[in-house]
Short mmCIF file of C-alpha atoms and ligand atoms in Angstrom, two decimals:
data_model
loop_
_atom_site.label_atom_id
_atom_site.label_comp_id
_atom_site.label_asym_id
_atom_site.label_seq_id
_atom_site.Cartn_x
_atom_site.Cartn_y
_atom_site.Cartn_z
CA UNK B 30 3.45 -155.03 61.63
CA UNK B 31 4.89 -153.42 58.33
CA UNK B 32 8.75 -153.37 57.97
CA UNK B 33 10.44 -150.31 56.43
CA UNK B 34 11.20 -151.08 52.98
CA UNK B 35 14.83 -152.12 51.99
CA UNK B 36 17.35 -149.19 51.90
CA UNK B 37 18.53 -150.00 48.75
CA UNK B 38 16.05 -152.50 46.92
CA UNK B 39 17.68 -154.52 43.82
CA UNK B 40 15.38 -153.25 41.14
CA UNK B 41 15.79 -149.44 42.65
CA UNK B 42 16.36 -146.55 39.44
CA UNK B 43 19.20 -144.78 40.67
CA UNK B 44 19.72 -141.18 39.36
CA UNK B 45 23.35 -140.28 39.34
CA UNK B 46 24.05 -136.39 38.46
CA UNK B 47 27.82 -135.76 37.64
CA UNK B 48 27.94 -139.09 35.83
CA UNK B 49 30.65 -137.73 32.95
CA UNK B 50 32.94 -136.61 36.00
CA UNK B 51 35.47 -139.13 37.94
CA UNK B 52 33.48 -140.15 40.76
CA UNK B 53 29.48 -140.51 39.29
CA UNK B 54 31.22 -142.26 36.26
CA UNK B 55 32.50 -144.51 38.56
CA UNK B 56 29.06 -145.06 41.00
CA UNK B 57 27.24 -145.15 37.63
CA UNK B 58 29.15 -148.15 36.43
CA UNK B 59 28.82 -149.99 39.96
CA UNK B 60 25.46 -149.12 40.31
CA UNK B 61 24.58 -150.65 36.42
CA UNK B 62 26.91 -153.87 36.93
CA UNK B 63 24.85 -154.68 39.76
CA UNK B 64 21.89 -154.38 37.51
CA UNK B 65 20.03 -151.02 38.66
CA UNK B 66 18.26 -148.72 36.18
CA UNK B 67 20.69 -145.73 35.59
CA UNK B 68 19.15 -142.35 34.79
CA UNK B 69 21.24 -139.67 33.86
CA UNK B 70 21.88 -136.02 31.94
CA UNK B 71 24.40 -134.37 30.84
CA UNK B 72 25.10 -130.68 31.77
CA UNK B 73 23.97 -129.42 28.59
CA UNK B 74 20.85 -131.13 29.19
CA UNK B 75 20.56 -129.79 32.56
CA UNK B 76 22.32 -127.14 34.32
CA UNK B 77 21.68 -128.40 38.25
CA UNK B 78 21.89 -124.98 39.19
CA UNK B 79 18.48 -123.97 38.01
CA UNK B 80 15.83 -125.35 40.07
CA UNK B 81 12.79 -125.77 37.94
CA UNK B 82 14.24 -127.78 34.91
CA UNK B 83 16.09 -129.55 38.03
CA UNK B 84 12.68 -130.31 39.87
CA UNK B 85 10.99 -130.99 36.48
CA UNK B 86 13.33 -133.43 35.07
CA UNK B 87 13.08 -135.59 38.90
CA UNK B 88 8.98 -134.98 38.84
CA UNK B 89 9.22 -136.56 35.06
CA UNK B 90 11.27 -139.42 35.83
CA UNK B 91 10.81 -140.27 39.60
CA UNK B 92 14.04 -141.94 40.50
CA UNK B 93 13.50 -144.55 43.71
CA UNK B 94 17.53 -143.11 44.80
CA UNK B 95 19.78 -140.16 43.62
CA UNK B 96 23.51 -139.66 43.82
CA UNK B 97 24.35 -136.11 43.95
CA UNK B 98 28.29 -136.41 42.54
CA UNK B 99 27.41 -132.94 40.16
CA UNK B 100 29.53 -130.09 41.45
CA UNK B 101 32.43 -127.27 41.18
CA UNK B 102 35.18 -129.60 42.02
CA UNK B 103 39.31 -128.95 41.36
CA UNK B 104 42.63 -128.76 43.29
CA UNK B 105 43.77 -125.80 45.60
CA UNK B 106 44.59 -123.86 42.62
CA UNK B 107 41.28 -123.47 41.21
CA UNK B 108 40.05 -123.19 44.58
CA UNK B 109 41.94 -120.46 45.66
CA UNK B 110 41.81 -118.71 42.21
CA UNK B 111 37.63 -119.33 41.53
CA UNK B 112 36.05 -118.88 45.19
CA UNK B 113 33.17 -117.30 44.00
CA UNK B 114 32.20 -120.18 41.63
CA UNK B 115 33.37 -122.69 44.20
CA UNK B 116 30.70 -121.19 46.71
CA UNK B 117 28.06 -120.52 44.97
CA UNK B 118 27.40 -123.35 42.14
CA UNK B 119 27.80 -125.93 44.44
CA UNK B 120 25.07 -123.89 46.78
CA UNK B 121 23.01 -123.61 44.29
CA UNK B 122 23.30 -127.33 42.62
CA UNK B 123 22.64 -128.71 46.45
CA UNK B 124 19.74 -126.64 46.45
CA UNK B 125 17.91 -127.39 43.43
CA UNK B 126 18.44 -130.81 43.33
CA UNK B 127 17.65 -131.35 46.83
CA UNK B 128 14.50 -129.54 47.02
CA UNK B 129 13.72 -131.18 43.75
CA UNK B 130 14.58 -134.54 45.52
CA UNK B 131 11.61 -134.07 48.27
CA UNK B 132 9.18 -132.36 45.69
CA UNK B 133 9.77 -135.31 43.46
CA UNK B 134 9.03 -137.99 46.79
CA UNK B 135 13.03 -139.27 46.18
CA UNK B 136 13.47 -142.12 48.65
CA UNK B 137 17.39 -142.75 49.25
CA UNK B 138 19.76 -139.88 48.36
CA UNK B 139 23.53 -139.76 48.65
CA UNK B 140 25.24 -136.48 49.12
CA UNK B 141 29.21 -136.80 48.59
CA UNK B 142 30.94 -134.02 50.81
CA UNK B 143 34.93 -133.81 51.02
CA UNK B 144 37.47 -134.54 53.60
CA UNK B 145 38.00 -130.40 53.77
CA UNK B 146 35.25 -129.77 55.68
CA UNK B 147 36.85 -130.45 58.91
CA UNK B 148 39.24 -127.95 60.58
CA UNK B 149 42.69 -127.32 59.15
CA UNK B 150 43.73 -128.66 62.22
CA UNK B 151 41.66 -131.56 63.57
CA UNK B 152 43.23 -134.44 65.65
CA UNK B 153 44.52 -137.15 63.00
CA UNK B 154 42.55 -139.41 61.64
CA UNK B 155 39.88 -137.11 61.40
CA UNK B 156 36.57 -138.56 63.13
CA UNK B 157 33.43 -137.64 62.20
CA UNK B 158 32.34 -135.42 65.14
CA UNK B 159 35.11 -132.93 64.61
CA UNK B 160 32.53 -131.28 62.01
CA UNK B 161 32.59 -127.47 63.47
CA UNK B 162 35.18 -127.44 65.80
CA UNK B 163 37.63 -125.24 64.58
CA UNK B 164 38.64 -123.13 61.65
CA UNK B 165 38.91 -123.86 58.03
CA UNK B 166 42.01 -124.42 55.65
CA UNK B 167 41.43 -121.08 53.64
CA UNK B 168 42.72 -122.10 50.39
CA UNK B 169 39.23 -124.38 49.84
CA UNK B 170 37.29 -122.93 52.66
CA UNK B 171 33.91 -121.10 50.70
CA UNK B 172 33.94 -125.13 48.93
CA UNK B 173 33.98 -126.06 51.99
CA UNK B 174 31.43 -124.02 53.38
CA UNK B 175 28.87 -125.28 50.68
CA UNK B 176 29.40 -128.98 52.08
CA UNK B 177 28.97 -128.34 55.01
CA UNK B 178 26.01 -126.34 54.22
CA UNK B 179 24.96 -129.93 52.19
CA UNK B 180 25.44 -131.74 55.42
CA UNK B 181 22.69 -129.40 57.05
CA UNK B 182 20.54 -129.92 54.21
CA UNK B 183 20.30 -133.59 54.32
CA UNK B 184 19.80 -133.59 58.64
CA UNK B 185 17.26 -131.09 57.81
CA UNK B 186 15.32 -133.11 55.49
CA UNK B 187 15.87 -136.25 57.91
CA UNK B 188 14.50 -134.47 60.69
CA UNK B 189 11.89 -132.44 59.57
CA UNK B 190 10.27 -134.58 56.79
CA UNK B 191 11.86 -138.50 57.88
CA UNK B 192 13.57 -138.52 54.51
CA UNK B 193 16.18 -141.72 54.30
CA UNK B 194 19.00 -139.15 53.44
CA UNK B 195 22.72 -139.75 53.87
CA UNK B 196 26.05 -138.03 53.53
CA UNK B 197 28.96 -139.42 52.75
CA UNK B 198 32.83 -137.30 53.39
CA UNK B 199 35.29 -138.68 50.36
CA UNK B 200 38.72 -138.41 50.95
CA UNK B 201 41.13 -137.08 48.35
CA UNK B 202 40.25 -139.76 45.07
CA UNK B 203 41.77 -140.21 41.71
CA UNK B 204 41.05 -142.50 39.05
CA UNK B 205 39.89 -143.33 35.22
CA UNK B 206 38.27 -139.91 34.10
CA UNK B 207 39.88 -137.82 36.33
CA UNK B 208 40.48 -134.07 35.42
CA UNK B 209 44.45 -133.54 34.26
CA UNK B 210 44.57 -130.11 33.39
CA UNK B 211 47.85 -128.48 34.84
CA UNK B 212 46.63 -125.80 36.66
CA UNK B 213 43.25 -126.77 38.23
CA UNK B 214 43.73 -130.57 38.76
CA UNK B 215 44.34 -132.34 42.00
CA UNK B 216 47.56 -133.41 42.50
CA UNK B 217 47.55 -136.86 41.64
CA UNK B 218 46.93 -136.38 37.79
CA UNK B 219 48.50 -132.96 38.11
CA UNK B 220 51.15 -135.03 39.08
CA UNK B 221 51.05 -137.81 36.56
CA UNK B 222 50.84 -135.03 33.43
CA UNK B 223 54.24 -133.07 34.80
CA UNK B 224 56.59 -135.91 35.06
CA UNK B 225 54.90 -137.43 32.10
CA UNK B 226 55.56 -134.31 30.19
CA UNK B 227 59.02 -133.81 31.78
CA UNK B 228 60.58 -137.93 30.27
CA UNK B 229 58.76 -136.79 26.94
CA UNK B 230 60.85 -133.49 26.68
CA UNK B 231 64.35 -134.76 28.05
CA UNK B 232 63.65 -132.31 30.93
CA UNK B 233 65.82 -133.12 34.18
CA UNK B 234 63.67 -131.11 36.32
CA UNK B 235 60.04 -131.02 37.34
CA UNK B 236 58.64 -127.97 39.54
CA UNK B 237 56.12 -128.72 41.81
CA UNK B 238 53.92 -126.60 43.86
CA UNK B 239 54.65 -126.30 48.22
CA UNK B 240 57.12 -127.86 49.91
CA UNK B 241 56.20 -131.61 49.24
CA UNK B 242 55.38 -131.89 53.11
CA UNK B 243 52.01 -131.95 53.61
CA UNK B 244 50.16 -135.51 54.09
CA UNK B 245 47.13 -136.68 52.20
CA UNK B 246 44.92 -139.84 51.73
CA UNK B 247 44.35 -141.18 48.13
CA UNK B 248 41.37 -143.54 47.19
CA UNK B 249 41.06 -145.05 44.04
CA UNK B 250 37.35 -144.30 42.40
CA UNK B 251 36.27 -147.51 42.12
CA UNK B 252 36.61 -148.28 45.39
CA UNK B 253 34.81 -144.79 46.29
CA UNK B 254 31.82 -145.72 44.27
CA UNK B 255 31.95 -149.21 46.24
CA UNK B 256 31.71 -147.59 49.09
CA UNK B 257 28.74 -145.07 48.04
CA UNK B 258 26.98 -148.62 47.29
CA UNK B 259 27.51 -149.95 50.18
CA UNK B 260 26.49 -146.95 52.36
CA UNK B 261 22.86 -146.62 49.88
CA UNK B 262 22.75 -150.70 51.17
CA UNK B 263 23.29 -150.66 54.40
CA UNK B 264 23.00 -146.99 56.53
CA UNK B 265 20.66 -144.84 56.86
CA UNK B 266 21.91 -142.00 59.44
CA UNK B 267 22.15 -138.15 59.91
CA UNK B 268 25.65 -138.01 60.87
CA UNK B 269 28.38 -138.03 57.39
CA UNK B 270 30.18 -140.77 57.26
CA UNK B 271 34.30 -140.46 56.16
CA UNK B 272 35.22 -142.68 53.02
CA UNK B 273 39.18 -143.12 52.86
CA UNK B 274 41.82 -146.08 53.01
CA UNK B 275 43.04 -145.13 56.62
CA UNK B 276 46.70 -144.33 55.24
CA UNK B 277 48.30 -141.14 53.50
CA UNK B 278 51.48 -140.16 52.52
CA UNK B 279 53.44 -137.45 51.65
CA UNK B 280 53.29 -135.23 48.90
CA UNK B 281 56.93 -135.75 47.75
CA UNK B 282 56.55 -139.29 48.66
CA UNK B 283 53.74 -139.44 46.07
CA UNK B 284 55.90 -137.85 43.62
CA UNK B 285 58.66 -140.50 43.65
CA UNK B 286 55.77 -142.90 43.43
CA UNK B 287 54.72 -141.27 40.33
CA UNK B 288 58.52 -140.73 39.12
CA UNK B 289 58.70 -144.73 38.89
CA UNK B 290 55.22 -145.14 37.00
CA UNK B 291 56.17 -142.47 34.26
CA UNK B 292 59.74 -143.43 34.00
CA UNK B 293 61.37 -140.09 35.59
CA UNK B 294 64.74 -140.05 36.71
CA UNK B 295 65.30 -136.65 37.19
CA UNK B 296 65.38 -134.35 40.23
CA UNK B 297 62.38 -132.61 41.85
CA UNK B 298 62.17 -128.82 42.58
CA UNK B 299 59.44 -127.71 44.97
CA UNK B 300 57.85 -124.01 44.00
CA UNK B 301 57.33 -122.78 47.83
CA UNK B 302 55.37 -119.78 46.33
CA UNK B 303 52.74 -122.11 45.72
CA UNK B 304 50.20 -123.01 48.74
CA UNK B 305 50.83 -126.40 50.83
CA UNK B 306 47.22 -126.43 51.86
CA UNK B 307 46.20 -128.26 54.99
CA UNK B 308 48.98 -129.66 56.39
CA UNK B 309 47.30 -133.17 56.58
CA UNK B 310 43.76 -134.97 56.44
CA UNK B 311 43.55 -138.57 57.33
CA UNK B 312 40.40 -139.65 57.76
CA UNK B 313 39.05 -142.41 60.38
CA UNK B 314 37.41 -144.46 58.88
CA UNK B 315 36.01 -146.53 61.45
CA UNK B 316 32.39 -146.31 60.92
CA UNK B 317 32.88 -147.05 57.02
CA UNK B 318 34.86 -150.39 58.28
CA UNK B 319 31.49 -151.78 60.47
CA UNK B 320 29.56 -151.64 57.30
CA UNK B 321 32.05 -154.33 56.31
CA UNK B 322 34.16 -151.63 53.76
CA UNK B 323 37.33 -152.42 52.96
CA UNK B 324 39.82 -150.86 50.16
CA UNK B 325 41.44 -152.88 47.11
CA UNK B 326 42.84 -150.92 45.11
CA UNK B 327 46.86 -150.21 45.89
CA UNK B 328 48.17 -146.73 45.69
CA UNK B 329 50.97 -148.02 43.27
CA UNK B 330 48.44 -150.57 41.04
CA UNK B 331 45.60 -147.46 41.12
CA UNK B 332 48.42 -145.01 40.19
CA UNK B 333 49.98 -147.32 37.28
CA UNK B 334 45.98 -147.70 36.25
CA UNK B 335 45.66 -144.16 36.20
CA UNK B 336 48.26 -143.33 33.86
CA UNK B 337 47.21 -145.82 31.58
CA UNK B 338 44.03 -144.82 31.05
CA UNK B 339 45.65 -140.96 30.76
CA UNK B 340 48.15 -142.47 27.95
CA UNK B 341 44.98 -143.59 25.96
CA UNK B 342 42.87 -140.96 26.19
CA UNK B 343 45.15 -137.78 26.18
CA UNK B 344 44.90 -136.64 22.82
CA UNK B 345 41.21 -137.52 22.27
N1 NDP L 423 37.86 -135.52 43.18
C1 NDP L 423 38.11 -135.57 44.49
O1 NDP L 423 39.29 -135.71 44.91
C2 NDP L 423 37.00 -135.46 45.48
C3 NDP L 423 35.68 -135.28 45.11
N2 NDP L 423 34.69 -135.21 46.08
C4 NDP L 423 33.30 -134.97 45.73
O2 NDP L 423 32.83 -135.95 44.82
C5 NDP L 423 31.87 -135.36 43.93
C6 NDP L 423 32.28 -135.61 42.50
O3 NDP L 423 33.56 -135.06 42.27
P1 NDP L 423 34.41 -135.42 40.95
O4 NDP L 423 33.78 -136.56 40.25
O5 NDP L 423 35.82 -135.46 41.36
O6 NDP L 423 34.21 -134.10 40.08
P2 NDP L 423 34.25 -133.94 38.49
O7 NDP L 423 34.60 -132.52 38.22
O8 NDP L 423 35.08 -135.00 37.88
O9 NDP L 423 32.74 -134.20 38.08
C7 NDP L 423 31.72 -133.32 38.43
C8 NDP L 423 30.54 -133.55 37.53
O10 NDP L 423 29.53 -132.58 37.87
C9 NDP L 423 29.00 -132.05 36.66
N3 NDP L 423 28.52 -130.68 36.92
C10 NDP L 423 29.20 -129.65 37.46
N4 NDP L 423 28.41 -128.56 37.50
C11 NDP L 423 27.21 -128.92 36.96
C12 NDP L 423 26.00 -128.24 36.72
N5 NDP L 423 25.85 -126.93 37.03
N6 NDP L 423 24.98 -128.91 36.15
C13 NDP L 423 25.12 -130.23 35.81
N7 NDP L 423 26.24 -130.94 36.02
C14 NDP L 423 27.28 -130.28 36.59
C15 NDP L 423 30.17 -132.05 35.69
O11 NDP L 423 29.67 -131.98 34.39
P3 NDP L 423 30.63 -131.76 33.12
O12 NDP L 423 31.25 -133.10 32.91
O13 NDP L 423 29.74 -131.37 32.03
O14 NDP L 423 31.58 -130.68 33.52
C16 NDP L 423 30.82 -133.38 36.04
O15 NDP L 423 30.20 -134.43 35.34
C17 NDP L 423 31.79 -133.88 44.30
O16 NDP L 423 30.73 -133.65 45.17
C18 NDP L 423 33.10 -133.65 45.03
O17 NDP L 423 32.97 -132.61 45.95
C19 NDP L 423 35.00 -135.33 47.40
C20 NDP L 423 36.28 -135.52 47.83
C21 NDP L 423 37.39 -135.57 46.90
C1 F7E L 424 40.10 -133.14 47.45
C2 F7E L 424 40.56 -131.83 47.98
O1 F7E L 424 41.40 -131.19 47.02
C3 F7E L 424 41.85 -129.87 47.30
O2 F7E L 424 42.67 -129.82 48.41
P1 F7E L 424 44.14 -130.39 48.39
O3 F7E L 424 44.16 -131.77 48.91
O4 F7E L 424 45.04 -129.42 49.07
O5 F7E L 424 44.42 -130.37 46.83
P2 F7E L 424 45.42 -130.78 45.72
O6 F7E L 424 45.21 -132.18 45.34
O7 F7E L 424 45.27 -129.77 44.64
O8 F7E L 424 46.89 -130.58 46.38
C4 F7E L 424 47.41 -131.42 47.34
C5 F7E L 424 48.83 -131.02 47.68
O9 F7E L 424 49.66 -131.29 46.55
C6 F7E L 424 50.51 -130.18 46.28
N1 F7E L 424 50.92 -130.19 44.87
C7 F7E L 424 52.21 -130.34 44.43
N2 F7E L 424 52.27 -130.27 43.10
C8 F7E L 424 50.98 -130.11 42.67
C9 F7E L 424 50.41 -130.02 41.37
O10 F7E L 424 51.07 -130.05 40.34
N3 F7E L 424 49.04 -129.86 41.32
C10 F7E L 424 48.26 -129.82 42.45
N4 F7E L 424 46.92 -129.68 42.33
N5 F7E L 424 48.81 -129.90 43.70
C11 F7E L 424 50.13 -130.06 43.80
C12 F7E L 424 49.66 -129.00 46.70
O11 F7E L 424 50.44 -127.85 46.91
C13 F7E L 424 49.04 -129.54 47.99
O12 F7E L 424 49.95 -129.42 49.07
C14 F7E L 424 40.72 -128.96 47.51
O13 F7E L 424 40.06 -128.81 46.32
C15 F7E L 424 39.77 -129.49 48.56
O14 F7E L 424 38.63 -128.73 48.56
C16 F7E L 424 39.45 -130.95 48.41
O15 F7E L 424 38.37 -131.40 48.72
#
């Protein structure tokens, strides 16, 4: 009898593609702390759009796994303002490097969705077999679209060609790395850089954008690449699987949160001609949790962490 060979073997070359950006610098450092071969390129050394340098580059170094954390990412801002881009490079990255994947024989291969795939207004926590049950949150809905259309990808690989393919659904994450940029950040750095800004120029006001209601779930990055480890380890399924802490909070509770950590005192307008977005996504996280998952980074610790790193690297 021959046994399938291990899902995530200890001397496996893992290919991570987005490794400069939060989330594959994170998996990349996991991955090469636990002593796996880490290949990688930078954008200027290949745009993941274009699929033959894409399939070349896998033919010519035949990773045994691949981590597909390269895409259009930001905050609803540069959603809403950039749909086109949001759409179609992350079509066309999914593309290439999938179909490069299976030309190149790629074993294991971990597509990272979002949490906004599910509908704007799926029963809280979000399981995952509310997948395309209802309509989208507009603001990130052709993003959203593309996942989804990832999602498809990997079953279709699964079923038609018994490739050991997984998805996993990450929700909202922040961490070392992270983009801070005003305008097309997430919140959480967005966040960090306004109040920071704010106690540097005396200000007593910060604007922020909505109306500080809406709910979300922050993970650390860390503990996201943990997780993407542990999934490559131990599952090997066609249904996404939701990576999140199981608790959110509120938008202006997360900005009194970040008030402390940057030393703000002052008082907090919200700019209501700004979009809220979905009103709340809390993932369950259930099936994450029976792999044996479980969080450690604090929202306050990963927050104070955060900043830190920001503080040392702004101006460089
Ligand atoms: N950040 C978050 O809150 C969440 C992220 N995710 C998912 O996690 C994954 C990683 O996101 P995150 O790390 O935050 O994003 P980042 O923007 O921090 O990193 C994305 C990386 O992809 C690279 N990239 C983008 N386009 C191309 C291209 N055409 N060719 C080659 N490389 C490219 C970027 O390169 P360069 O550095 O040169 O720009 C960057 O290294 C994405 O799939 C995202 O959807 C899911 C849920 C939440
Ligand atoms: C990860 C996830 O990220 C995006 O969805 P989002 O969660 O809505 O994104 P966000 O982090 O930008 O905002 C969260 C909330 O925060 C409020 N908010 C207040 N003040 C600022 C602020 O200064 N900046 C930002 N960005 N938001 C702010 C903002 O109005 C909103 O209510 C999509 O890309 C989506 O596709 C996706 O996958």
């Amino acid at each position: 009898m021959t046994t399938a060979p291990a899902l995530l073997p200890a001397t496996a070359r893992v290919y991570v593609a987005g490794h400069r950006g939060l989330v594959g610098s994170a998996v990349a450092r996991h991955l090469a702390a636990e002593g796996h071969e880490v290949i990688t390129r930078t954008r200027a050394e290949l745009d993941l759009r274009e699929p033959g340098p894409t399939a070349r580059m896998l033919r010519d170094t035949r990773p045994d796994v691949l981590v597909l954390a390269a895409a259009k990412v930001g905050g609803i801002m540069a959603n809403s303002t950039y749909p086109v881009e949001f759409l179609e490079d992350n079509l066309r990255i999914q593309l290439s490097v999938l179909a490069g994947a299976h030309a190149a024989d790629v074993d294991r291969l971990l597509f990272l969705g979002s949490s906004c795939i599910y509908p704007k207004h799926a029963d809280q926590p979000i399981r995952e077999d509310a997948l395309l049950t209802g309509a989208l949150e507009p603001t990130n809905e052709p993003y959203a679209l593309a996942k989804i259309a990832g999602i498809g990808q990997v079953r279709s690989y699964r079923r038609q060609y018994g490739r050991r393919w997984i998805s996993a659904m990450p929700t909202n994450l922040y961490g070392p790395g992270d983009n801070f940029d005003p305008e097309t950040s997430h919140v959480l750095p967005g966040l960090l850089r306004r109040f920071h800004e704010a106690v540097a120029a005396g200000s007593e006001e910060v604007l922020l954008w909505g109306s500080g209601t809406p709910r979300r779930e922050f993970l650390h990055s860390d503990d996201l690449a943990r997780a993407c480890v542990a999934l490559l380890r131990a599952y090997d399924g066609p249904d996404p699987v939701n990576v999140g802490c199981g608790e959110d909070v509120t938008i202006a509770e997360l900005a009194a949160l970040v008030a402390e950590v940057t030393g703000f005192t002052g008082r907090v307008v919200w700019d209501t001609s700004r979009p809220d977005g979905t009103p709340r996504k809390l993932l369950d996280v259930g099936r994450l949790r029976k792999l044996g998952f479980e969080p450690s980074v604090a929202l306050a610790d990963g927050v104070r962490d955060t900043y830190r790193w920001w503080l040392g690297h702004k101006d460089s």
